[in-house]
Structures are given as structure tokens and as C-alpha cells.
Amino acid sequence: MELPQPPPDQPPPPPDREAMRLRRKASRIWWLGGISIAFCLLVLLTPPVILKSAKAAPRTEALNNIKQIGMLLFEFDNEYGSFPDTDTAIDVKEETKTPLTLGNHSSNQLFRQLLVGCGPGTGERPFWAKTAHSRKKPDNIFTTDATALARGECAFGYIAGLSSSGDPSTPVVFTPVVRGKHLFDPDAFNGFAIILHLDNSARPLPIDKHGHVIVNGMDIFDPRQPFWHGKSPDVKWPE
């Protein structure tokens, strides 16, 4: 005997508990599968982006900081007639009564004149960048010779004896230098050096395989460069 069939327009009966359980289980499997695929794609695609960003970040920081140094140099030049050197040290000492020793054997020592001569808002942070020689971030404590731009807190080399009235293309501040040599470290900023010029422009320039930055077909420190006028630049390295 055949059982009576429901009318064709009657909705199907609700699924029983077992059917609902199986349906939820299938949904979870699909959901977890989608998450796994998305995660795998993220793992495969993200590392190159992160690596590129990680390499670019120190260079960007160095570029921003060297521009701040440029602003301080021109403020200092406006007040004392030239950029920090042996002569301005005397004026800064007399004007500010600072207890710091304003030496001229390193960029750290000469940049101290900017710390004390450019107003109370000046701090140590602009003088730092991530290089092989400057792993210690500045603490903005510069009340004594031992703490004012201490060893490792400065990453920038400096050319002493310049002023804002010089050839606009003249390099004045730069990084990342190999301490004691007219060479740049290509590993710090992914093969680039950061150079500040007397026109207050700052830009990255490529470092060749020998550690040189080439401008006008010559090493940037070569006395034959037109902006050096036949004299070797007075390079001050960071400590």
C-alpha cells in the first residue's frame, strides 16, 4: 500500500538534528579551508614586501634626520657666520656658557655646537641613523662630555670649514661612512649613501662595489671635484 504523498507546493520538512550537525561540520571545513588558503598566500607573498620595507626604513630615517641637521646648520650659520668649526666653538662657548668641551676631532664633537647653539628645543635624535657604527640610539642627555653625542649616538660624517655661502653642490653631511676612511658602507642602506649639500638638498646616491660614491665621474671626496677647489675636504668621522 503506497503512502500518501505531500502536495507539490508544500515546503520540505525541517532537517533532523543529525542532518544539521553534518551541515555545520561541512561549513566549518569549508571555512577552515578558506582560512588556510588565505594564510598560505599571506606567507608566500608578504616576506618580500616586509623585507623591502625593512631595508628602506633605515634609509628613510637617515634621509629625514639629515634634513633636520641641514636646518640646524643653516640656523647656526645665521647666528654664528658659518657652520660649526674651531672658530665658532669659541663664540658658542662664550655665548651659551656651556660646560661641554667643543672639540673638533670628530663629527660628534663639532655637532655639539648645534646642540647648545641652536636653542633649547634641539636634541640628539637627528644625528642618529642605523649604521654599523651607531647602534646606540641617543638618549637626549647631553649635559656632560660623556653624554653629549656619546660614541655610537652619531651616524653622520661632516666636512668642517664650510658655510652657507659656498658652492651649493658641496657635500657637507653624509652617511654611512666607514670610520677613518673615505669610503661608504653599502650594507647599511641597501647600497646607497645619504648626502646633504650646501643648497640644503639631501638625496640618496649609489655606492659602487669599492665603497665610493661617484659624482662627476670621480669619487665624491676627490680634491679634483669642482666644489673642493683643489683642496682635500676636512672630513670629520663619527665616533
Tab-separated table of N, CA and C in Angstrom, residues 66-196:
chain	number	residue	atom	x	y	z
A	66	ILE	N	68.952	63.728	8.263
A	66	ILE	CA	69.975	64.591	7.667
A	66	ILE	C	69.371	65.924	7.227
A	67	LYS	N	68.095	65.904	6.857
A	67	LYS	CA	67.412	67.165	6.522
A	67	LYS	C	67.258	68.043	7.764
A	68	GLN	N	66.996	67.417	8.903
A	68	GLN	CA	66.908	68.188	10.149
A	68	GLN	C	68.269	68.783	10.520
A	69	ILE	N	69.333	68.010	10.299
A	69	ILE	CA	70.676	68.541	10.546
A	69	ILE	C	70.924	69.748	9.656
A	70	GLY	N	70.474	69.662	8.393
A	70	GLY	CA	70.628	70.786	7.475
A	70	GLY	C	69.960	72.042	7.994
A	71	MET	N	68.769	71.905	8.527
A	71	MET	CA	68.062	73.056	9.087
A	71	MET	C	68.839	73.647	10.260
A	72	LEU	N	69.406	72.783	11.098
A	72	LEU	CA	70.188	73.260	12.239
A	72	LEU	C	71.454	73.971	11.774
A	73	LEU	N	72.089	73.439	10.739
A	73	LEU	CA	73.311	74.061	10.226
A	73	LEU	C	73.044	75.480	9.725
A	74	PHE	N	71.939	75.645	9.007
A	74	PHE	CA	71.653	76.971	8.462
A	74	PHE	C	71.200	77.938	9.556
A	75	GLU	N	70.520	77.421	10.559
A	75	GLU	CA	70.172	78.263	11.707
A	75	GLU	C	71.440	78.699	12.433
A	76	PHE	N	72.356	77.766	12.593
A	76	PHE	CA	73.627	78.052	13.264
A	76	PHE	C	74.442	79.048	12.445
A	77	ASP	N	74.489	78.842	11.124
A	77	ASP	CA	75.225	79.742	10.234
A	77	ASP	C	74.681	81.163	10.312
A	78	ASN	N	73.382	81.286	10.404
A	78	ASN	CA	72.763	82.604	10.504
A	78	ASN	C	73.158	83.321	11.796
A	79	GLU	N	73.391	82.529	12.845
A	79	GLU	CA	73.729	83.105	14.147
A	79	GLU	C	75.231	83.360	14.304
A	80	TYR	N	76.058	82.421	13.789
A	80	TYR	CA	77.494	82.499	14.064
A	80	TYR	C	78.358	82.741	12.823
A	81	GLY	N	77.745	82.850	11.642
A	81	GLY	CA	78.502	83.216	10.447
A	81	GLY	C	79.079	82.086	9.631
A	82	SER	N	79.044	80.880	10.146
A	82	SER	CA	79.489	79.703	9.397
A	82	SER	C	78.989	78.454	10.112
A	83	PHE	N	79.255	77.301	9.524
A	83	PHE	CA	78.904	76.051	10.180
A	83	PHE	C	79.910	75.754	11.291
A	84	PRO	N	79.593	74.837	12.193
A	84	PRO	CA	80.484	74.569	13.333
A	84	PRO	C	81.916	74.245	12.923
A	85	ASP	N	82.866	74.948	13.513
A	85	ASP	CA	84.289	74.684	13.317
A	85	ASP	C	85.035	75.168	14.557
A	86	THR	N	86.350	75.219	14.462
A	86	THR	CA	87.160	75.619	15.617
A	86	THR	C	86.875	77.058	16.039
A	87	ASP	N	86.686	77.936	15.059
A	87	ASP	CA	86.453	79.346	15.375
A	87	ASP	C	85.087	79.572	16.023
A	88	THR	N	84.062	78.945	15.497
A	88	THR	CA	82.720	79.151	16.071
A	88	THR	C	82.626	78.567	17.479
A	89	ALA	N	83.458	77.568	17.777
A	89	ALA	CA	83.423	76.969	19.113
A	89	ALA	C	83.677	78.009	20.190
A	90	ILE	N	84.568	78.936	19.897
A	90	ILE	CA	84.883	79.992	20.861
A	90	ILE	C	83.661	80.876	21.100
A	91	ASP	N	82.984	81.246	20.013
A	91	ASP	CA	81.805	82.108	20.136
A	91	ASP	C	80.660	81.392	20.841
A	92	VAL	N	80.460	80.110	20.516
A	92	VAL	CA	79.374	79.340	21.138
A	92	VAL	C	79.629	79.206	22.642
A	93	LYS	N	80.874	78.943	22.997
A	93	LYS	CA	81.229	78.796	24.404
A	93	LYS	C	80.944	80.088	25.166
A	94	GLU	N	81.330	81.198	24.575
A	94	GLU	CA	81.129	82.491	25.236
A	94	GLU	C	79.655	82.856	25.302
A	95	GLU	N	78.913	82.556	24.232
A	95	GLU	CA	77.503	82.930	24.154
A	95	GLU	C	76.621	82.074	25.057
A	96	THR	N	76.878	80.779	25.095
A	96	THR	CA	75.970	79.858	25.802
A	96	THR	C	76.446	79.485	27.199
A	97	LYS	N	77.724	79.722	27.481
A	97	LYS	CA	78.315	79.337	28.769
A	97	LYS	C	78.207	77.827	29.004
A	98	THR	N	78.204	77.059	27.939
A	98	THR	CA	78.075	75.613	28.073
A	98	THR	C	79.289	75.003	28.768
A	99	PRO	N	79.089	73.997	29.598
A	99	PRO	CA	80.230	73.315	30.234
A	99	PRO	C	80.858	72.266	29.312
A	100	LEU	N	80.262	72.018	28.148
A	100	LEU	CA	80.761	70.988	27.244
A	100	LEU	C	82.073	71.412	26.596
A	101	THR	N	82.915	70.433	26.344
A	101	THR	CA	84.129	70.664	25.570
A	101	THR	C	83.749	70.628	24.095
A	102	LEU	N	83.961	71.711	23.390
A	102	LEU	CA	83.563	71.802	21.986
A	102	LEU	C	84.785	71.550	21.104
A	103	GLY	N	85.139	70.270	20.983
A	103	GLY	CA	86.315	69.888	20.225
A	103	GLY	C	86.058	69.828	18.732
A	104	ASN	N	87.076	69.393	17.988
A	104	ASN	CA	86.945	69.337	16.527
A	104	ASN	C	87.552	68.065	15.937
A	105	HIS	N	87.699	67.030	16.748
A	105	HIS	CA	88.321	65.797	16.275
A	105	HIS	C	87.331	64.817	15.642
A	106	SER	N	86.043	65.044	15.813
A	106	SER	CA	85.035	64.141	15.255
A	106	SER	C	83.776	64.940	14.947
A	107	SER	N	82.896	64.335	14.176
A	107	SER	CA	81.617	64.992	13.913
A	107	SER	C	80.796	65.096	15.189
A	108	ASN	N	80.927	64.110	16.080
A	108	ASN	CA	80.213	64.182	17.365
A	108	ASN	C	80.551	65.481	18.081
A	109	GLN	N	81.859	65.774	18.172
A	109	GLN	CA	82.308	66.953	18.914
A	109	GLN	C	81.852	68.250	18.247
A	110	LEU	N	81.925	68.305	16.930
A	110	LEU	CA	81.517	69.530	16.241
A	110	LEU	C	80.000	69.707	16.261
A	111	PHE	N	79.257	68.626	16.187
A	111	PHE	CA	77.795	68.730	16.240
A	111	PHE	C	77.294	69.159	17.623
A	112	ARG	N	78.151	69.038	18.645
A	112	ARG	CA	77.754	69.538	19.970
A	112	ARG	C	77.444	71.033	19.909
A	113	GLN	N	78.119	71.744	19.009
A	113	GLN	CA	77.849	73.180	18.877
A	113	GLN	C	76.409	73.426	18.417
A	114	LEU	N	75.877	72.520	17.608
A	114	LEU	CA	74.480	72.647	17.200
A	114	LEU	C	73.541	72.375	18.376
A	115	LEU	N	73.917	71.417	19.207
A	115	LEU	CA	73.085	71.079	20.368
A	115	LEU	C	72.907	72.283	21.286
A	116	VAL	N	73.994	72.994	21.556
A	116	VAL	CA	73.927	74.089	22.529
A	116	VAL	C	73.720	75.447	21.876
A	117	GLY	N	73.979	75.554	20.564
A	117	GLY	CA	73.901	76.853	19.913
A	117	GLY	C	72.634	77.117	19.143
A	118	CYS	N	71.760	76.094	19.015
A	118	CYS	CA	70.535	76.259	18.213
A	118	CYS	C	69.262	76.279	19.046
A	119	GLY	N	69.387	76.548	20.320
A	119	GLY	CA	68.175	76.689	21.132
A	119	GLY	C	67.854	75.454	21.935
A	120	PRO	N	67.023	75.609	22.970
A	120	PRO	CA	66.731	74.521	23.907
A	120	PRO	C	65.937	73.369	23.297
A	121	GLY	N	65.291	73.576	22.155
A	121	GLY	CA	64.498	72.502	21.558
A	121	GLY	C	65.316	71.498	20.775
A	122	THR	N	66.603	71.756	20.625
A	122	THR	CA	67.462	70.864	19.853
A	122	THR	C	67.814	69.630	20.671
A	123	GLY	N	67.686	68.461	20.076
A	123	GLY	CA	68.022	67.213	20.753
A	123	GLY	C	69.007	66.399	19.934
A	124	GLU	N	69.353	65.235	20.446
A	124	GLU	CA	70.355	64.389	19.798
A	124	GLU	C	69.788	63.519	18.686
A	125	ARG	N	68.482	63.335	18.650
A	125	ARG	CA	67.882	62.357	17.734
A	125	ARG	C	68.224	62.571	16.256
A	126	PRO	N	68.285	63.820	15.744
A	126	PRO	CA	68.581	63.983	14.319
A	126	PRO	C	69.957	63.468	13.901
A	127	PHE	N	70.866	63.292	14.840
A	127	PHE	CA	72.230	62.914	14.497
A	127	PHE	C	72.431	61.398	14.430
A	128	TRP	N	71.337	60.659	14.583
A	128	TRP	CA	71.439	59.203	14.607
A	128	TRP	C	70.832	58.590	13.356
A	129	ALA	N	71.389	57.488	12.928
A	129	ALA	CA	70.822	56.635	11.890
A	129	ALA	C	71.357	55.230	12.156
A	130	LYS	N	70.701	54.250	11.613
A	130	LYS	CA	71.083	52.867	11.884
A	130	LYS	C	72.221	52.445	10.962
A	131	THR	N	73.439	52.463	11.485
A	131	THR	CA	74.616	52.040	10.732
A	131	THR	C	75.436	51.074	11.586
A	132	ALA	N	76.507	50.554	11.003
A	132	ALA	CA	77.349	49.597	11.724
A	132	ALA	C	78.026	50.227	12.932
A	133	HIS	N	78.250	51.546	12.902
A	133	HIS	CA	78.959	52.222	13.983
A	133	HIS	C	78.024	52.943	14.964
A	134	SER	N	76.746	52.979	14.673
A	134	SER	CA	75.829	53.762	15.532
A	134	SER	C	74.642	52.912	15.964
A	135	ARG	N	74.917	51.920	16.774
A	135	ARG	CA	73.871	51.031	17.269
A	135	ARG	C	73.180	51.573	18.526
A	136	LYS	N	73.748	52.634	19.103
A	136	LYS	CA	73.189	53.196	20.335
A	136	LYS	C	72.326	54.400	20.005
A	137	LYS	N	71.016	54.274	20.232
A	137	LYS	CA	70.137	55.402	19.957
A	137	LYS	C	70.356	56.503	20.999
A	138	PRO	N	70.354	57.750	20.565
A	138	PRO	CA	70.583	58.859	21.503
A	138	PRO	C	69.528	58.902	22.603
A	139	ASP	N	69.950	59.314	23.785
A	139	ASP	CA	69.033	59.389	24.927
A	139	ASP	C	68.624	60.829	25.232
A	140	ASN	N	69.090	61.782	24.407
A	140	ASN	CA	68.792	63.200	24.608
A	140	ASN	C	69.317	63.736	25.935
A	141	ILE	N	70.343	63.086	26.452
A	141	ILE	CA	71.048	63.594	27.633
A	141	ILE	C	72.406	64.097	27.148
A	142	PHE	N	72.630	65.403	27.248
A	142	PHE	CA	73.900	65.955	26.765
A	142	PHE	C	74.392	67.070	27.684
A	143	THR	N	74.411	66.750	28.958
A	143	THR	CA	74.846	67.732	29.960
A	143	THR	C	76.335	67.648	30.254
A	144	THR	N	76.985	66.553	29.850
A	144	THR	CA	78.420	66.392	30.097
A	144	THR	C	79.095	65.886	28.824
A	145	ASP	N	80.422	65.943	28.807
A	145	ASP	CA	81.172	65.438	27.659
A	145	ASP	C	80.922	63.949	27.440
A	146	ALA	N	80.660	63.227	28.516
A	146	ALA	CA	80.458	61.784	28.412
A	146	ALA	C	79.103	61.418	27.812
A	147	THR	N	78.152	62.342	27.898
A	147	THR	CA	76.800	62.029	27.423
A	147	THR	C	76.394	62.778	26.160
A	148	ALA	N	77.065	63.882	25.838
A	148	ALA	CA	76.681	64.703	24.682
A	148	ALA	C	77.152	64.041	23.389
A	149	LEU	N	76.190	63.504	22.628
A	149	LEU	CA	76.502	62.747	21.416
A	149	LEU	C	77.648	61.779	21.684
A	150	ALA	N	77.397	60.882	22.629
A	150	ALA	CA	78.388	59.893	23.017
A	150	ALA	C	78.696	58.949	21.856
A	151	ARG	N	79.750	58.209	22.000
A	151	ARG	CA	80.161	57.260	20.959
A	151	ARG	C	78.987	56.349	20.586
A	152	GLY	N	78.693	56.255	19.312
A	152	GLY	CA	77.589	55.424	18.833
A	152	GLY	C	76.281	56.163	18.669
A	153	GLU	N	76.193	57.399	19.178
A	153	GLU	CA	74.957	58.174	19.081
A	153	GLU	C	74.913	59.071	17.848
A	154	CYS	N	75.985	59.094	17.089
A	154	CYS	CA	76.047	59.919	15.883
A	154	CYS	C	76.441	59.032	14.703
A	155	ALA	N	75.727	59.159	13.592
A	155	ALA	CA	75.979	58.316	12.421
A	155	ALA	C	76.508	59.096	11.229
A	156	PHE	N	76.624	60.402	11.360
A	156	PHE	CA	76.894	61.243	10.189
A	156	PHE	C	78.316	61.800	10.200
A	157	GLY	N	78.967	61.698	9.039
A	157	GLY	CA	80.226	62.386	8.827
A	157	GLY	C	79.961	63.834	8.473
A	158	TYR	N	81.008	64.654	8.581
A	158	TYR	CA	80.827	66.095	8.435
A	158	TYR	C	82.082	66.705	7.818
A	159	ILE	N	81.886	67.681	6.932
A	159	ILE	CA	83.008	68.416	6.351
A	159	ILE	C	83.138	69.741	7.085
A	160	ALA	N	84.238	69.911	7.810
A	160	ALA	CA	84.461	71.142	8.568
A	160	ALA	C	84.973	72.243	7.652
A	161	GLY	N	84.743	73.500	8.080
A	161	GLY	CA	85.276	74.658	7.370
A	161	GLY	C	84.373	75.208	6.281
A	162	LEU	N	83.084	74.883	6.312
A	162	LEU	CA	82.155	75.351	5.285
A	162	LEU	C	81.153	76.346	5.859
A	163	SER	N	80.487	77.036	4.952
A	163	SER	CA	79.395	77.933	5.343
A	163	SER	C	78.334	77.900	4.252
A	164	SER	N	77.230	78.530	4.515
A	164	SER	CA	76.123	78.515	3.557
A	164	SER	C	76.441	79.279	2.279
A	165	SER	N	77.498	80.051	2.275
A	165	SER	CA	77.841	80.853	1.097
A	165	SER	C	78.692	80.090	0.078
A	166	GLY	N	79.005	78.827	0.366
A	166	GLY	CA	79.839	78.049	-0.529
A	166	GLY	C	79.087	77.542	-1.749
A	167	ASP	N	79.790	76.779	-2.584
A	167	ASP	CA	79.201	76.168	-3.771
A	167	ASP	C	78.006	75.311	-3.351
A	168	PRO	N	76.821	75.564	-3.903
A	168	PRO	CA	75.611	74.836	-3.474
A	168	PRO	C	75.705	73.320	-3.615
A	169	SER	N	76.569	72.839	-4.524
A	169	SER	CA	76.660	71.394	-4.748
A	169	SER	C	77.623	70.704	-3.782
A	170	THR	N	78.247	71.461	-2.890
A	170	THR	CA	79.233	70.886	-1.976
A	170	THR	C	78.591	69.967	-0.941
A	171	PRO	N	79.091	68.743	-0.800
A	171	PRO	CA	78.600	67.871	0.277
A	171	PRO	C	79.057	68.410	1.630
A	172	VAL	N	78.202	68.294	2.631
A	172	VAL	CA	78.580	68.783	3.966
A	172	VAL	C	78.332	67.745	5.055
A	173	VAL	N	77.269	66.947	4.922
A	173	VAL	CA	76.973	65.887	5.889
A	173	VAL	C	76.635	64.624	5.097
A	174	PHE	N	77.017	63.461	5.623
A	174	PHE	CA	76.833	62.230	4.854
A	174	PHE	C	76.852	61.014	5.775
A	175	THR	N	76.296	59.927	5.286
A	175	THR	CA	76.251	58.637	5.982
A	175	THR	C	75.873	57.570	4.971
A	176	PRO	N	76.266	56.326	5.144
A	176	PRO	CA	77.007	55.696	6.243
A	176	PRO	C	78.481	55.572	5.870
A	177	VAL	N	79.345	56.188	6.629
A	177	VAL	CA	80.770	56.188	6.321
A	177	VAL	C	81.476	55.043	7.037
A	178	VAL	N	82.589	54.634	6.455
A	178	VAL	CA	83.494	53.704	7.125
A	178	VAL	C	84.459	54.559	7.928
A	179	ARG	N	84.444	54.407	9.225
A	179	ARG	CA	85.188	55.301	10.104
A	179	ARG	C	86.676	55.334	9.748
A	180	GLY	N	87.191	56.557	9.571
A	180	GLY	CA	88.601	56.745	9.286
A	180	GLY	C	88.990	56.585	7.830
A	181	LYS	N	88.020	56.292	6.954
A	181	LYS	CA	88.320	56.105	5.529
A	181	LYS	C	87.347	56.920	4.681
A	182	HIS	N	87.782	57.267	3.476
A	182	HIS	CA	86.910	57.983	2.552
A	182	HIS	C	86.044	56.982	1.788
A	183	LEU	N	85.356	56.150	2.534
A	183	LEU	CA	84.550	55.084	1.966
A	183	LEU	C	83.184	55.040	2.634
A	184	PHE	N	82.220	54.464	1.919
A	184	PHE	CA	80.869	54.294	2.443
A	184	PHE	C	80.555	52.808	2.606
A	185	ASP	N	79.699	52.510	3.547
A	185	ASP	CA	79.279	51.129	3.823
A	185	ASP	C	78.032	50.806	3.007
A	186	PRO	N	78.133	49.951	1.993
A	186	PRO	CA	76.969	49.680	1.145
A	186	PRO	C	75.894	48.833	1.813
A	187	ASP	N	76.205	48.231	2.949
A	187	ASP	CA	75.239	47.343	3.603
A	187	ASP	C	74.193	48.083	4.426
A	188	ALA	N	74.479	49.294	4.845
A	188	ALA	CA	73.588	49.997	5.778
A	188	ALA	C	72.250	50.365	5.150
A	189	PHE	N	72.284	50.959	3.976
A	189	PHE	CA	71.061	51.464	3.351
A	189	PHE	C	70.850	50.861	1.969
A	190	ASN	N	71.119	49.555	1.887
A	190	ASN	CA	70.832	48.818	0.655
A	190	ASN	C	71.558	49.407	-0.554
A	191	GLY	N	72.838	49.749	-0.346
A	191	GLY	CA	73.663	50.197	-1.457
A	191	GLY	C	73.659	51.684	-1.732
A	192	PHE	N	73.098	52.477	-0.817
A	192	PHE	CA	73.031	53.924	-1.037
A	192	PHE	C	73.673	54.688	0.119
A	193	ALA	N	74.231	55.845	-0.223
A	193	ALA	CA	74.686	56.810	0.778
A	193	ALA	C	73.704	57.973	0.795
A	194	ILE	N	73.587	58.626	1.946
A	194	ILE	CA	72.723	59.799	2.079
A	194	ILE	C	73.626	61.024	2.203
A	195	ILE	N	73.449	61.967	1.286
A	195	ILE	CA	74.338	63.130	1.211
A	195	ILE	C	73.527	64.418	1.341
A	196	LEU	N	73.983	65.321	2.220
A	196	LEU	CA	73.405	66.656	2.342
A	196	LEU	C	74.360	67.650	1.693
